[in-house]
């Protein structure tokens, strides 16, 4: 599906788990998501996602794992 | 929510002396397997494996492999399955993409893995310093496995699967099939297919027994049937193209011998009504047939349809994919994610607890495929790329693909990945790949060389074998001066598909010289659907693939009245070489009888 080409506009969206996605710009953002600020072509939005979504672990898991004792022997 | 390893550990505590896994080496009970898992998990923790960390797993099907899967989970890691026979370059590409610094690997490949700068842990390993440090029980969002599939740009995609999603899939299996303690599931699927995880983990989470089919035997329907009878399997899983061979090979005595068989599951590609018809002719009652549909991105399968005899009589290319499994939500949507109503065709999107985290280390592809799910708060849904429709009764039906992904014997192949690999060869300027044939498809590649007349098909094929999985290597390679184009400049794929198969009009074919060669040639031609094959031509370069090799083999077994090993065609891939080996086998058989 990465070979899709379309001329339409998208927004970068993010949810409470700090997971990113893209969503049609003309549609209301679904509940539980917020527009992150970037709107543009599909490629522009994906370029932005690639820059900002560095740690792909959901936020709640990140918090859980940070609580794990670092028990390197 | 409980993790997969906790579910296994609890079961081991409940039924320590029940048989857990059986292979050629014998049977391990739950307590022994659990202790083995503890040891290897300790060695993996010592090697530096921590929560959420990918660990390469390069082992043949065996009890060791089962212990290794569970040990990676117990150490907190996620296993990355790779077949030992995978070309070294591809293996390295996957391990590098997954950032797997530790590998569980047999002695024969351990040196190679270490030379690449990774830590190799043997499956028999035990921790060297005291008791291993305990790891926190995995969180449901933690990774359990990374499964690599074909990617359209040439870079494979690693699907990052989670404990929560897989645990849900295993629980559904038990809700539906109620495996009883001591009952056996045959582990026949190669571990690099996610369906193998169902055969392997589901039984071990509920007290069942896993019987391991011998390495390599998954291609041989005779071996599968014999193992299912011998181990008294109650459940079998197939991709439809292998299910076809299973039904073709099955004798009346086999059906009578499968006394404990209760359920068969088909998944991986569209299930044709004809196969359902043949199944019910063999098993009129007492054995269920489920057609399941889904994607690795959503924990293996997300919908199921319990087949009825009427499905075998229906029109259409495939039987329904049915209704969502517990915890899954399937909607039909247009390109802007609006729901499509009234039975119209749209993209099938899956939401719910089965969703993978995404593609490992690939936020771009993840953001495209995993999008907001308007039916859940802050939830995501996976766009499958499969087009389908909802029938008036609510059941879902698969129609086709939105892109250039095809299934070759159940394996997802992006034609773009094969084209990228072809263009990676120094003699190739451009390439187009098509999937041809009805029912069982094969790949055909069309190449334009950089310099006219300077392109060796054999060289190109050898190159592809080093970088692609075997299923993705095209059966036919055709060299063209230029690609046929539509007036708008796009490649005319229909014109390519209409070209004759390479080699079919070759007058220089070497004819059979002996009676044995003639017999073998007749069988090859019938199975390959061609008029002539040269006795020095390679089976796998003239339209043959592993499933057709099985057909050739079963006909050779009949013609020669011998138990011929499946390796014959793989080790002796020409008519001349196969005939010579068959003559040797016949002589050895006669000598054995005379003794």
XYZ file of C-alpha atoms in Angstrom:
668
model
C 0.000 0.000 0.000
C 3.030 2.285 0.199
C 2.847 2.605 -3.591
C -0.459 4.487 -3.344
C -0.338 7.870 -4.989
C -3.072 10.369 -4.334
C -3.399 14.110 -4.585
C -5.514 14.480 -1.469
C -4.563 16.102 1.775
C -3.767 14.388 5.088
C -3.120 15.380 8.678
C -0.642 13.794 11.059
C -2.554 12.495 14.108
C -1.404 11.054 17.420
C -3.243 9.171 20.197
C -2.798 8.869 23.964
C -0.271 6.057 23.467
C 1.822 8.476 21.363
C 1.234 6.336 18.283
C 1.242 8.314 15.040
C -0.776 7.915 11.883
C -2.186 9.921 8.994
C -5.845 10.774 8.501
C -7.823 12.425 5.656
C -7.552 16.189 6.309
C -11.180 16.902 5.371
C -12.547 14.487 7.971
C -12.983 15.148 11.699
C -10.223 13.564 13.772
C -11.608 10.379 15.457
C -12.202 10.405 19.216
C -9.077 9.713 21.229
C -6.777 11.218 18.575
C -5.539 14.766 18.102
C -4.204 16.562 15.066
C -0.505 16.972 15.714
C -0.146 20.089 13.545
C 1.204 18.842 10.230
C -1.135 18.852 7.223
C -0.141 18.323 3.616
C 0.406 15.676 0.989
C 0.669 12.074 2.004
C 4.444 12.120 1.520
C 4.906 15.315 3.536
C 2.917 13.844 6.402
C 4.845 10.574 6.309
C 8.182 12.413 6.209
C 7.121 14.177 9.391
C 5.975 10.950 11.070
C 9.328 9.385 10.258
C 11.132 12.282 11.973
C 9.062 12.447 15.160
C 8.011 8.831 15.847
C 11.362 7.593 17.090
C 10.288 5.223 19.878
C 7.449 3.114 18.502
C 6.601 1.483 21.840
C 3.191 2.585 23.185
C 3.588 5.142 25.974
C 2.074 2.881 28.664
C 4.511 0.097 27.799
C 7.442 2.515 27.890
C 6.437 3.515 31.424
C 5.990 -0.150 32.415
C 9.391 -1.205 31.068
C 11.185 1.735 32.617
C 10.045 0.238 35.927
C 11.856 -3.019 35.152
C 15.014 -3.341 37.237
C 18.094 -3.229 35.031
C 19.545 -6.484 36.254
C 22.586 -6.878 34.037
C 24.829 -9.320 35.855
C -4.156 -10.299 30.795
C -1.558 -13.024 30.923
C 1.492 -13.466 28.708
C 2.061 -16.535 26.547
C 4.924 -17.830 28.678
C 2.968 -17.418 31.922
C 0.142 -19.457 30.406
C 2.612 -22.214 29.493
C 4.353 -22.100 32.893
C 1.018 -22.445 34.714
C 0.089 -25.402 32.529
C 3.466 -27.035 33.237
C 2.750 -26.621 36.954
C -0.718 -28.219 36.558
C 0.338 -31.222 34.420
C 4.090 -31.765 34.963
C 4.161 -35.374 33.784
C 1.832 -35.015 30.776
C 3.504 -35.295 27.346
C 4.209 -31.841 25.902
C 6.233 -32.310 22.751
C 7.237 -35.346 20.706
C 9.793 -35.478 17.884
C 12.117 -38.112 16.379
C 14.223 -37.906 19.531
C 11.382 -38.898 21.877
C 8.852 -37.232 24.148
C 9.359 -34.385 26.626
C 6.840 -33.987 29.430
C 5.727 -30.557 30.596
C 8.124 -30.459 33.583
C 11.137 -31.403 31.435
C 10.227 -28.899 28.722
C 9.680 -26.212 31.380
C 13.120 -26.911 32.900
C 14.706 -26.799 29.410
C 12.999 -23.457 28.798
C 14.288 -22.135 32.139
C 17.879 -23.097 31.270
C 17.863 -21.584 27.812
C 16.027 -18.462 29.013
C 18.766 -18.055 31.654
C 21.465 -18.370 29.000
C 19.649 -15.808 26.862
C 19.396 -13.357 29.783
C 23.135 -13.834 30.348
C 23.701 -13.113 26.657
C 22.001 -9.775 27.238
C 18.406 -10.432 26.124
C 15.991 -8.011 27.804
C 12.324 -7.111 27.575
C 11.019 -6.385 24.069
C 14.307 -7.357 22.427
C 14.290 -9.281 19.100
C 16.199 -12.596 19.188
C 17.004 -14.501 15.973
C 15.803 -18.112 15.925
C 17.438 -20.220 13.221
C 16.491 -23.847 13.958
C 14.903 -26.800 12.154
C 11.563 -28.132 13.349
C 12.243 -30.145 16.550
C 11.601 -30.178 20.302
C 14.641 -27.856 20.551
C 12.826 -25.326 18.400
C 9.758 -25.436 20.671
C 11.918 -24.930 23.762
C 13.740 -22.065 22.047
C 10.515 -20.229 21.175
C 9.331 -20.467 24.786
C 12.774 -19.564 26.170
C 12.961 -16.365 24.121
C 9.531 -15.413 25.525
C 10.580 -16.288 29.078
C 13.696 -14.139 28.728
C 11.337 -11.289 27.803
C 12.368 -11.197 24.139
C 10.625 -11.586 20.795
C 11.682 -14.381 18.459
C 12.549 -13.671 14.831
C 12.111 -16.959 12.936
C 14.480 -17.682 10.050
C 14.730 -20.994 8.204
C 18.229 -22.519 8.401
C 18.213 -22.947 4.610
C 17.639 -19.202 4.031
C 20.441 -17.689 1.893
C 23.055 -16.076 4.167
C 22.557 -12.603 2.643
C 18.817 -12.646 3.305
C 19.318 -14.030 6.819
C 21.736 -11.207 7.608
C 19.385 -8.601 6.116
C 16.562 -9.765 8.390
C 18.719 -9.956 11.538
C 20.113 -6.491 10.807
C 16.677 -4.985 10.124
C 15.333 -6.496 13.353
C 18.442 -5.355 15.248
C 18.739 -8.878 16.667
C 22.128 -9.039 18.378
C 21.506 -12.500 19.885
C 20.562 -15.651 17.953
C 19.515 -19.156 18.982
C 21.181 -21.270 16.332
C 22.423 -24.837 15.753
C 26.179 -25.633 15.795
C 26.469 -25.647 11.974
C 25.506 -21.974 11.612
C 26.844 -20.668 14.942
C 30.235 -19.717 13.442
C 28.645 -17.693 10.660
C 26.374 -15.860 13.091
C 29.335 -15.015 15.366
C 31.426 -13.865 12.382
C 28.697 -11.308 11.662
C 29.217 -9.877 15.151
C 26.210 -11.470 16.866
C 26.020 -13.619 19.994
C 25.165 -17.235 19.052
C 23.399 -19.255 21.753
C 23.059 -23.006 21.161
C 19.648 -24.565 21.923
C 21.204 -26.810 24.613
C 22.759 -23.819 26.429
C 22.463 -23.451 30.209
C 23.307 -20.388 32.295
C 26.889 -20.353 33.561
C 26.461 -18.195 36.653
C 23.944 -19.238 39.367
C 20.214 -18.848 38.963
C 19.239 -16.507 36.132
C 17.965 -13.054 37.061
C 14.196 -13.005 36.985
C 12.487 -10.953 34.313
C 9.285 -9.019 34.914
C 6.250 -10.837 33.451
C 5.682 -9.430 29.968
C 3.169 -6.619 29.478
C 0.415 -7.416 26.901
C 1.844 -4.758 24.577
C 5.301 -6.307 24.740
C 6.607 -8.057 21.620
C 6.496 -11.849 21.355
C 7.697 -12.291 17.773
C 8.723 -10.421 14.647
C 7.526 -11.967 11.401
C 9.091 -10.843 8.141
C 6.950 -10.535 5.039
C 7.545 -9.264 1.539
C 7.736 -5.476 1.142
C 6.911 -3.691 -2.102
C 10.021 -1.505 -2.124
C 12.340 -4.459 -1.776
C 12.917 -4.028 1.939
C 11.171 -6.802 3.906
C 8.674 -5.711 6.536
C 9.037 -7.012 10.096
C 5.620 -7.282 11.726
C 6.056 -6.646 15.459
C 3.539 -9.034 17.111
C 2.415 -8.672 20.732
C 1.685 -11.019 23.644
C -1.820 -9.612 24.115
C -2.798 -10.147 20.474
C -1.424 -13.658 20.266
C -2.843 -14.713 23.636
C -6.270 -13.656 22.340
C -5.752 -15.709 19.160
C -4.776 -18.800 21.204
C -7.751 -18.365 23.547
C -10.115 -18.226 20.565
C -8.602 -21.472 19.317
C -9.477 -23.134 22.626
C -13.001 -21.600 22.718
C -13.639 -23.019 19.272
C -11.910 -26.402 19.433
C -11.686 -27.375 23.141
C -8.398 -29.281 22.950
C -8.356 -31.824 25.780
C -5.288 -32.700 27.887
C -3.190 -35.295 26.068
C -4.738 -34.609 22.658
C -2.273 -34.012 19.825
C -1.819 -31.211 17.304
C 0.588 -31.848 14.437
C 3.202 -29.097 14.118
C 3.735 -29.286 10.374
C 3.965 -25.639 9.310
C 7.392 -24.040 8.928
C 8.024 -21.612 11.806
C 8.488 -18.648 9.450
C 4.710 -18.783 8.788
C 2.751 -17.368 11.695
C 0.180 -20.208 11.494
C 2.950 -22.391 12.953
C 2.632 -20.429 16.209
C -0.960 -21.656 16.569
C 0.077 -25.292 16.079
C 2.871 -24.863 18.602
C 1.643 -22.540 21.351
C -2.086 -23.273 21.560
C -1.641 -26.926 22.673
C 1.093 -26.062 25.171
C -1.045 -23.406 26.866
C -3.877 -25.885 27.530
C -2.203 -29.237 28.272
C -2.170 -30.688 24.753
C 0.673 -32.485 23.012
C 2.597 -31.076 20.041
C 3.924 -33.644 17.551
C 6.742 -32.290 15.388
C 6.747 -33.283 11.729
C 10.298 -34.117 10.598
C 12.241 -31.190 9.039
C 11.551 -30.901 5.294
C 8.533 -33.228 5.424
C 5.998 -30.357 5.288
C 6.245 -30.528 1.499
C 5.283 -34.210 1.420
C 1.545 -34.912 1.862
C 2.295 -38.616 2.371
C 4.579 -37.781 5.302
C 1.984 -35.383 6.761
C -0.771 -38.024 6.578
C 1.478 -40.730 8.051
C 2.491 -38.421 10.913
C -1.123 -37.389 11.565
C -2.152 -41.058 11.778
C 0.918 -42.139 13.768
C 0.559 -39.363 16.350
C -3.264 -39.560 16.466
C -3.579 -35.865 15.619
C -6.933 -34.243 16.397
C -6.246 -30.988 14.509
C -4.526 -30.154 11.202
C -3.866 -26.821 9.467
C -3.137 -26.187 5.793
C -2.787 -23.492 3.201
C -5.305 -24.419 0.479
C -2.639 -25.404 -2.081
C -1.224 -28.013 0.323
C -4.776 -28.982 1.428
C -5.375 -29.811 -2.264
C -2.389 -32.214 -2.238
C -3.495 -33.668 1.104
C -6.958 -34.502 -0.294
C -5.426 -35.843 -3.509
C -3.072 -38.164 -1.627
C -5.542 -39.383 1.010
C -6.632 -43.045 0.610
C -9.641 -44.822 2.140
C -7.257 -46.512 4.568
C -5.869 -43.108 5.578
C -9.348 -41.746 6.298
C -10.042 -44.812 8.444
C -6.674 -44.341 10.180
C -7.316 -40.710 11.142
C -9.496 -41.901 14.002
C -8.951 -38.918 16.303
C -9.100 -36.128 13.710
C -11.768 -33.570 14.701
C -10.849 -30.310 12.998
C -9.081 -28.990 9.926
C -8.245 -25.309 9.444
C -7.433 -23.654 6.125
C -5.896 -20.198 5.916
C -3.388 -18.162 3.954
C -5.159 -17.925 0.618
C -8.675 -18.062 -0.841
C -10.348 -21.452 -0.245
C -12.020 -22.745 -3.420
C -15.459 -24.414 -3.168
C -14.060 -27.432 -5.025
C -11.736 -28.210 -2.095
C -14.643 -27.990 0.356
C -16.597 -30.419 -1.811
C -13.706 -32.902 -1.866
C -13.212 -32.523 1.897
C -16.830 -33.399 2.691
C -16.724 -36.333 0.255
C -13.868 -37.727 2.387
C -15.138 -36.600 5.806
C -18.958 -36.469 5.614
C -19.318 -35.968 9.372
C -17.356 -35.693 12.580
C -14.534 -33.500 11.216
C -14.973 -29.722 10.949
C -13.416 -27.508 8.290
C -12.799 -23.845 9.176
C -11.758 -21.204 6.661
C -9.908 -18.436 8.504
C -8.745 -15.050 7.241
C -6.537 -12.348 8.619
C -3.010 -11.026 8.552
C 0.195 -11.324 10.536
C -0.397 -7.637 11.378
C -3.467 -8.656 13.404
C -2.272 -11.774 15.229
C -2.451 -14.435 12.507
C -6.226 -14.683 11.852
C -9.196 -12.420 12.539
C -12.253 -14.079 10.984
C -13.519 -17.617 10.590
C -16.152 -19.451 8.623
C -17.261 -22.933 9.609
C -17.656 -24.650 6.242
C -20.819 -26.558 5.393
C -21.313 -28.994 2.516
C -23.329 -26.271 0.723
C -20.151 -24.132 0.527
C -18.700 -26.780 -1.759
C -21.531 -26.360 -4.234
C -21.571 -22.551 -4.281
C -20.536 -20.450 -7.256
C -17.685 -18.019 -6.877
C -13.953 -18.215 -6.534
C -13.838 -18.727 -2.792
C -15.927 -19.603 0.257
C -16.787 -16.779 2.713
C -14.245 -15.623 5.266
C -17.088 -15.478 7.772
C -17.300 -13.472 10.970
C -14.791 -11.845 13.336
C -13.114 -13.933 16.021
C -13.578 -12.763 19.627
C -11.825 -9.431 20.205
C -11.674 -8.526 16.495
C -13.750 -5.969 14.569
C -13.867 -5.980 10.780
C -15.267 -3.119 8.693
C -15.461 -2.470 4.948
C -14.172 1.025 4.047
C -13.408 3.290 1.110
C -10.061 5.004 0.420
C -10.893 7.846 2.865
C -11.885 5.303 5.555
C -15.644 5.968 5.328
C -17.638 2.803 6.005
C -19.033 1.200 2.841
C -22.589 -0.002 3.295
C -25.129 -2.109 1.480
C -22.815 -4.947 0.536
C -20.566 -2.833 -1.700
C -16.923 -3.778 -2.112
C -14.273 -1.886 -0.140
C -11.046 -2.403 1.773
C -11.330 -4.796 4.727
C -10.031 -3.100 7.899
C -9.453 -4.915 11.192
C -9.596 -3.348 14.646
C -9.483 -4.846 18.136
C -7.054 -6.515 20.505
C -5.142 -8.418 17.820
C -3.324 -5.440 16.343
C 0.449 -5.696 16.089
C 2.558 -2.769 17.293
C 3.430 -2.039 13.655
C 6.424 -2.654 11.428
C 9.642 -2.925 13.411
C 11.703 0.241 13.064
C 9.477 1.548 10.261
C 7.207 4.404 11.435
C 6.401 5.405 7.852
C 4.883 2.100 6.764
C 3.232 1.702 10.161
C 1.472 5.082 9.887
C 0.120 4.148 6.440
C -1.213 0.709 7.374
C -2.298 1.291 10.997
C -4.756 4.203 11.012
C -7.246 5.646 13.537
C -10.252 3.373 14.102
C -13.345 5.617 14.278
C -15.167 2.840 16.195
C -12.820 2.859 19.186
C -11.471 5.639 21.440
C -7.867 6.358 20.457
C -7.738 2.928 18.830
C -6.122 1.896 15.566
C -7.249 -0.396 12.765
C -5.166 -2.243 10.190
C -5.851 -1.692 6.500
C -5.392 -5.210 5.119
C -5.132 -4.316 1.428
C -7.703 -7.067 0.829
C -10.958 -5.941 -0.777
C -14.171 -7.538 0.346
C -17.831 -7.066 1.099
C -20.329 -7.803 3.817
C -23.185 -10.091 2.762
C -26.789 -9.463 3.857
C -26.419 -12.128 6.573
C -23.384 -10.273 7.984
C -20.717 -12.699 6.814
C -17.668 -11.287 5.069
C -16.398 -12.284 1.643
C -12.940 -11.693 0.150
C -12.902 -10.256 -3.381
C -9.355 -9.291 -4.449
C -6.318 -7.126 -3.613
C -5.991 -3.350 -3.821
C -2.306 -3.613 -4.786
C 0.309 -5.844 -6.383
C 0.580 -8.291 -3.537
C 0.018 -11.905 -4.606
C -0.033 -15.200 -2.774
C 2.212 -17.958 -4.043
C 1.301 -21.196 -2.256
C 0.033 -19.152 0.681
C 3.088 -16.905 0.947
C 2.605 -13.142 0.608
C 4.789 -11.798 -2.186
C 4.979 -8.158 -3.237
C 5.733 -8.125 -6.966
C 7.654 -4.891 -6.335
C 10.101 -6.734 -4.077
C 10.891 -9.240 -6.841
C 11.228 -6.444 -9.414
C 13.611 -4.555 -7.117
C 15.704 -7.705 -6.671
C 15.850 -8.198 -10.455
C 16.942 -4.602 -11.037
C 19.661 -5.217 -8.439
C 21.440 -7.523 -10.901
C 24.152 -5.651 -12.879
C 22.972 -7.026 -16.252
C 19.326 -6.006 -15.749
C 18.073 -2.538 -16.699
C 14.363 -2.999 -16.069
C 11.992 -5.750 -15.009
C 8.301 -6.492 -14.552
C 6.937 -9.469 -12.624
C 3.454 -10.973 -13.028
C 1.596 -13.720 -11.203
C 0.106 -16.037 -13.829
C -2.213 -19.028 -13.789
C -5.568 -19.760 -12.235
C -5.833 -21.661 -8.960
C -2.174 -22.201 -8.075
C -0.302 -19.177 -9.400
C 3.332 -18.862 -10.456
C 5.569 -15.860 -11.039
C 6.840 -14.837 -14.472
C 9.556 -12.185 -14.850
C 10.239 -10.070 -17.940
C 13.679 -8.456 -18.137
C 15.285 -5.833 -20.293
C 19.108 -6.191 -20.288
C 21.458 -3.218 -19.945
C 23.214 -4.353 -23.119
C 21.313 -6.286 -25.783
C 22.298 -9.947 -25.801
C 24.287 -9.565 -22.577
C 22.037 -11.149 -19.985
C 22.314 -14.682 -18.649
C 19.009 -15.989 -17.330
C 20.896 -18.539 -15.236
C 23.024 -15.818 -13.630
C 19.974 -13.734 -12.860
C 18.159 -16.722 -11.362
C 21.196 -17.572 -9.210
C 21.272 -13.948 -7.992
C 17.569 -14.049 -7.070
C 18.075 -17.238 -5.066
C 20.584 -15.451 -2.854
C 18.352 -12.482 -2.026
C 14.758 -13.752 -2.115
C 12.787 -16.411 -0.307
C 12.411 -19.458 -2.601
C 8.700 -18.769 -3.208
C 9.525 -15.338 -4.656
C 11.967 -16.605 -7.311
C 10.038 -16.463 -10.611
C 9.391 -19.758 -12.369
C 9.889 -18.245 -15.831
C 12.384 -15.539 -16.858
C 11.950 -13.959 -20.268
C 14.490 -11.533 -21.757
C 12.996 -8.780 -23.945
C 14.555 -5.911 -25.949
C 12.013 -3.573 -24.395
C 8.810 -3.783 -22.368
C 5.490 -3.418 -24.250
C 3.811 -0.138 -23.261
C 0.306 1.279 -23.342
C -0.118 4.613 -25.174
C -0.069 6.338 -21.764
C 3.397 4.936 -21.110
C 2.376 2.306 -18.550
C 3.613 -1.257 -19.005
C 1.125 -3.402 -20.929
C 0.869 -6.296 -18.496
C -1.728 -8.140 -20.584
C 0.665 -8.194 -23.553
C 3.393 -9.636 -21.313
C 1.063 -12.301 -19.950
C 0.207 -13.343 -23.523
C 3.863 -14.041 -24.456
C 4.753 -17.711 -24.929
C 6.493 -19.455 -22.034
C 10.277 -19.398 -22.568
C 11.738 -22.646 -23.896
C 8.389 -24.067 -24.998
C 9.165 -23.708 -28.706
C 12.742 -24.899 -28.483
C 13.597 -27.536 -31.105
C 16.935 -28.189 -29.456
C 15.373 -30.065 -26.500
C 17.263 -33.237 -25.672
C 14.897 -36.216 -26.084
C 14.757 -39.157 -23.629
C 17.325 -41.858 -24.397
C 16.242 -44.736 -22.127
C 12.955 -46.291 -21.048
C 13.414 -44.861 -17.551
C 13.984 -41.364 -18.949
C 10.882 -41.758 -21.120
C 8.763 -42.724 -18.106
C 10.079 -39.798 -16.070
C 9.611 -37.403 -19.013
C 5.969 -38.464 -19.484
C 5.253 -37.793 -15.806
C 7.009 -34.406 -15.868
C 5.104 -33.298 -18.981
C 1.759 -34.341 -17.473
C 2.454 -32.529 -14.197
C 3.995 -29.418 -15.775
C 1.277 -29.277 -18.443
C 3.745 -29.090 -21.347
C 4.334 -31.210 -24.471
C 8.087 -31.627 -24.201
C 10.885 -31.185 -21.671
C 14.587 -31.681 -22.418
C 16.160 -34.426 -20.277
C 18.886 -31.970 -19.193
C 16.496 -29.168 -18.166
C 16.087 -28.204 -14.515
C 12.634 -29.007 -13.104
C 12.559 -25.765 -11.134
C 13.516 -23.694 -14.205
C 10.796 -25.164 -16.430
C 7.721 -24.307 -14.374
C 8.254 -26.749 -11.510
C 7.899 -25.826 -7.844
C 7.784 -27.779 -4.604
C 4.064 -28.644 -4.817
C 4.423 -29.909 -8.404
C 7.492 -31.870 -7.288
C 5.209 -33.653 -4.811
C 2.818 -34.529 -7.667
C 5.704 -35.880 -9.777
C 6.877 -37.890 -6.803
C 3.542 -39.545 -6.119
C 3.315 -40.560 -9.806
C 6.884 -41.882 -9.770
C 6.069 -43.909 -6.652
C 3.139 -45.490 -8.495
C 5.050 -46.053 -11.754
C 8.055 -47.660 -10.095
C 6.276 -49.295 -7.137
C 8.943 -47.891 -4.832
C 9.025 -45.685 -1.744
C 10.986 -42.831 -3.303
C 12.213 -40.010 -1.042
C 10.881 -36.513 -1.787
C 14.493 -35.291 -1.944
C 14.876 -37.108 -5.275
C 13.658 -34.183 -7.375
C 15.407 -31.560 -5.257
C 18.727 -33.464 -5.352
C 18.369 -34.657 -8.976
C 16.407 -31.891 -10.699
C 16.779 -33.087 -14.330
C 15.069 -36.022 -16.046
C 18.467 -37.581 -16.803
C 19.670 -37.304 -13.195
C 16.339 -38.427 -11.709
C 16.263 -41.448 -14.069
C 19.794 -42.473 -13.120
C 18.967 -42.226 -9.407
C 15.709 -44.165 -9.902
C 17.596 -46.960 -11.660
C 19.987 -47.094 -8.708
C 17.050 -47.261 -6.262
C 15.330 -50.012 -8.278
C 18.548 -52.077 -8.311
C 19.069 -51.574 -4.577
C 15.458 -52.652 -3.979
C 15.911 -55.812 -6.097
C 19.134 -56.685 -4.299
C 17.429 -56.160 -0.975
C 14.585 -58.475 -2.017
C 16.977 -61.153 -3.270
C 18.884 -61.237 -0.009
